[in-house]
């Protein structure tokens, strides 16, 4: 179904776009369409979910010290009630709580997500619709709150916004979470870092959940391994670049890029160049 060459291309696309607010799912589906890979085939859907694990591994490596700090604080709080005042202990629970709605919707709407909503028409519309939300969030957010100022409500709203990206591929998981963070008054760096942390359980779970079906439905082991490794390397570089970028720039360039890609996709679909 997917050969090694295609796996390399898809791994590069996944690594570049997973954490940029431009929709990795949308770009993967566009790339698959251009390579005549059926975007709604179960093996293809499973393959793209699995290579996301490479991008998640990049997050785990890049933020290793932060993750160890949070997990350690969470573990101390579990063992000793006197340690539960710490923000990192609370944040550990918040990540867990914020993942629950995503899991429920992901399981309940699996057939819909892998079927009708996998259409490139949905991707094109979601790219543009998500751009409007992102522009409004960046334009009208106060950008005054830092990572240490977050609450359970912030985590739940930001984490749950990942549902938009599941239901409307093209909206962008990172775009949805970052936009929600900005609407809640977080600064760009805090919104971006929270997008990383809150995405780890959901994306890892999706990859592990899809692995058996991806292997059983025709996605070969070698392409899966190659695509995942390429995704890891490229994603690590993308994370480092994005954190430097958002510290100094607005999201306007991403908004413009998304609108252009969305309009281009509408044009290609309308002309019959791509099969939805």
PDB file of N, CA and C in Angstrom, residues 97-131:
ATOM      1  N   UNK A  97      -6.731  14.650  32.920  1.00  0.00           N
ATOM      2  CA  UNK A  97      -8.140  15.035  32.807  1.00  0.00           C
ATOM      3  C   UNK A  97      -8.467  15.575  31.418  1.00  0.00           C
ATOM      4  N   UNK A  98      -7.569  16.377  30.870  1.00  0.00           N
ATOM      5  CA  UNK A  98      -7.813  17.018  29.575  1.00  0.00           C
ATOM      6  C   UNK A  98      -7.787  16.025  28.426  1.00  0.00           C
ATOM      7  N   UNK A  99      -7.203  14.857  28.655  1.00  0.00           N
ATOM      8  CA  UNK A  99      -7.129  13.845  27.604  1.00  0.00           C
ATOM      9  C   UNK A  99      -8.406  13.022  27.514  1.00  0.00           C
ATOM     10  N   UNK A 100      -9.143  12.943  28.608  1.00  0.00           N
ATOM     11  CA  UNK A 100     -10.344  12.098  28.659  1.00  0.00           C
ATOM     12  C   UNK A 100     -11.372  12.459  27.582  1.00  0.00           C
ATOM     13  N   UNK A 101     -11.757  13.736  27.427  1.00  0.00           N
ATOM     14  CA  UNK A 101     -12.746  14.064  26.379  1.00  0.00           C
ATOM     15  C   UNK A 101     -12.264  13.686  24.978  1.00  0.00           C
ATOM     16  N   UNK A 102     -10.978  13.848  24.728  1.00  0.00           N
ATOM     17  CA  UNK A 102     -10.419  13.515  23.415  1.00  0.00           C
ATOM     18  C   UNK A 102     -10.543  12.017  23.151  1.00  0.00           C
ATOM     19  N   UNK A 103     -10.242  11.218  24.151  1.00  0.00           N
ATOM     20  CA  UNK A 103     -10.324   9.763  24.003  1.00  0.00           C
ATOM     21  C   UNK A 103     -11.766   9.331  23.750  1.00  0.00           C
ATOM     22  N   UNK A 104     -12.692   9.890  24.519  1.00  0.00           N
ATOM     23  CA  UNK A 104     -14.110   9.515  24.385  1.00  0.00           C
ATOM     24  C   UNK A 104     -14.618   9.821  22.971  1.00  0.00           C
ATOM     25  N   UNK A 105     -14.352  11.033  22.509  1.00  0.00           N
ATOM     26  CA  UNK A 105     -14.820  11.421  21.175  1.00  0.00           C
ATOM     27  C   UNK A 105     -14.089  10.628  20.091  1.00  0.00           C
ATOM     28  N   UNK A 106     -12.783  10.406  20.277  1.00  0.00           N
ATOM     29  CA  UNK A 106     -12.015   9.671  19.283  1.00  0.00           C
ATOM     30  C   UNK A 106     -12.527   8.255  19.089  1.00  0.00           C
ATOM     31  N   UNK A 107     -12.865   7.581  20.181  1.00  0.00           N
ATOM     32  CA  UNK A 107     -13.389   6.213  20.091  1.00  0.00           C
ATOM     33  C   UNK A 107     -14.817   6.216  19.547  1.00  0.00           C
ATOM     34  N   UNK A 108     -15.652   7.118  20.060  1.00  0.00           N
ATOM     35  CA  UNK A 108     -17.064   7.158  19.662  1.00  0.00           C
ATOM     36  C   UNK A 108     -17.247   7.530  18.190  1.00  0.00           C
ATOM     37  N   UNK A 109     -16.390   8.414  17.694  1.00  0.00           N
ATOM     38  CA  UNK A 109     -16.555   8.918  16.325  1.00  0.00           C
ATOM     39  C   UNK A 109     -15.527   8.337  15.358  1.00  0.00           C
ATOM     40  N   UNK A 110     -14.926   7.209  15.714  1.00  0.00           N
ATOM     41  CA  UNK A 110     -13.842   6.637  14.908  1.00  0.00           C
ATOM     42  C   UNK A 110     -14.258   6.407  13.455  1.00  0.00           C
ATOM     43  N   UNK A 111     -15.410   5.797  13.238  1.00  0.00           N
ATOM     44  CA  UNK A 111     -15.853   5.501  11.872  1.00  0.00           C
ATOM     45  C   UNK A 111     -16.105   6.777  11.084  1.00  0.00           C
ATOM     46  N   UNK A 112     -16.628   7.772  11.742  1.00  0.00           N
ATOM     47  CA  UNK A 112     -16.901   9.048  11.083  1.00  0.00           C
ATOM     48  C   UNK A 112     -15.594   9.758  10.725  1.00  0.00           C
ATOM     49  N   UNK A 113     -14.645   9.718  11.667  1.00  0.00           N
ATOM     50  CA  UNK A 113     -13.346  10.373  11.456  1.00  0.00           C
ATOM     51  C   UNK A 113     -12.588   9.717  10.312  1.00  0.00           C
ATOM     52  N   UNK A 114     -12.653   8.386  10.240  1.00  0.00           N
ATOM     53  CA  UNK A 114     -11.920   7.646   9.216  1.00  0.00           C
ATOM     54  C   UNK A 114     -12.697   7.547   7.903  1.00  0.00           C
ATOM     55  N   UNK A 115     -13.965   7.971   7.930  1.00  0.00           N
ATOM     56  CA  UNK A 115     -14.795   7.876   6.739  1.00  0.00           C
ATOM     57  C   UNK A 115     -15.081   9.223   6.109  1.00  0.00           C
ATOM     58  N   UNK A 116     -16.324   9.723   6.239  1.00  0.00           N
ATOM     59  CA  UNK A 116     -16.726  10.969   5.571  1.00  0.00           C
ATOM     60  C   UNK A 116     -15.857  12.178   5.906  1.00  0.00           C
ATOM     61  N   UNK A 117     -15.403  12.278   7.150  1.00  0.00           N
ATOM     62  CA  UNK A 117     -14.626  13.447   7.561  1.00  0.00           C
ATOM     63  C   UNK A 117     -13.186  13.402   7.061  1.00  0.00           C
ATOM     64  N   UNK A 118     -12.797  12.302   6.434  1.00  0.00           N
ATOM     65  CA  UNK A 118     -11.441  12.203   5.886  1.00  0.00           C
ATOM     66  C   UNK A 118     -11.340  12.849   4.508  1.00  0.00           C
ATOM     67  N   UNK A 119     -12.445  13.384   4.008  1.00  0.00           N
ATOM     68  CA  UNK A 119     -12.472  13.991   2.683  1.00  0.00           C
ATOM     69  C   UNK A 119     -11.577  15.223   2.597  1.00  0.00           C
ATOM     70  N   UNK A 120     -10.940  15.412   1.450  1.00  0.00           N
ATOM     71  CA  UNK A 120     -10.108  16.590   1.242  1.00  0.00           C
ATOM     72  C   UNK A 120     -10.932  17.872   1.165  1.00  0.00           C
ATOM     73  N   UNK A 121     -12.221  17.749   0.843  1.00  0.00           N
ATOM     74  CA  UNK A 121     -13.094  18.932   0.893  1.00  0.00           C
ATOM     75  C   UNK A 121     -13.190  19.449   2.330  1.00  0.00           C
ATOM     76  N   UNK A 122     -13.291  18.515   3.273  1.00  0.00           N
ATOM     77  CA  UNK A 122     -13.338  18.885   4.695  1.00  0.00           C
ATOM     78  C   UNK A 122     -12.011  19.516   5.113  1.00  0.00           C
ATOM     79  N   UNK A 123     -10.915  18.952   4.618  1.00  0.00           N
ATOM     80  CA  UNK A 123      -9.589  19.483   4.937  1.00  0.00           C
ATOM     81  C   UNK A 123      -9.466  20.933   4.458  1.00  0.00           C
ATOM     82  N   UNK A 124      -9.883  21.184   3.222  1.00  0.00           N
ATOM     83  CA  UNK A 124      -9.772  22.527   2.648  1.00  0.00           C
ATOM     84  C   UNK A 124     -10.593  23.539   3.446  1.00  0.00           C
ATOM     85  N   UNK A 125     -11.834  23.177   3.762  1.00  0.00           N
ATOM     86  CA  UNK A 125     -12.683  24.078   4.538  1.00  0.00           C
ATOM     87  C   UNK A 125     -12.156  24.309   5.935  1.00  0.00           C
ATOM     88  N   UNK A 126     -11.615  23.256   6.548  1.00  0.00           N
ATOM     89  CA  UNK A 126     -11.095  23.365   7.910  1.00  0.00           C
ATOM     90  C   UNK A 126      -9.824  24.204   7.969  1.00  0.00           C
ATOM     91  N   UNK A 127      -8.999  24.108   6.926  1.00  0.00           N
ATOM     92  CA  UNK A 127      -7.799  24.945   6.870  1.00  0.00           C
ATOM     93  C   UNK A 127      -8.162  26.423   6.928  1.00  0.00           C
ATOM     94  N   UNK A 128      -9.150  26.811   6.136  1.00  0.00           N
ATOM     95  CA  UNK A 128      -9.547  28.214   6.085  1.00  0.00           C
ATOM     96  C   UNK A 128     -10.311  28.611   7.348  1.00  0.00           C
ATOM     97  N   UNK A 129     -11.250  27.765   7.782  1.00  0.00           N
ATOM     98  CA  UNK A 129     -12.003  28.066   8.999  1.00  0.00           C
ATOM     99  C   UNK A 129     -11.102  28.179  10.213  1.00  0.00           C
ATOM    100  N   UNK A 130     -10.137  27.263  10.328  1.00  0.00           N
ATOM    101  CA  UNK A 130      -9.203  27.317  11.447  1.00  0.00           C
ATOM    102  C   UNK A 130      -8.321  28.548  11.400  1.00  0.00           C
ATOM    103  N   UNK A 131      -8.043  29.038  10.195  1.00  0.00           N
ATOM    104  CA  UNK A 131      -7.224  30.245  10.042  1.00  0.00           C
ATOM    105  C   UNK A 131      -7.926  31.464  10.620  1.00  0.00           C
TER     106      UNK A 131
END
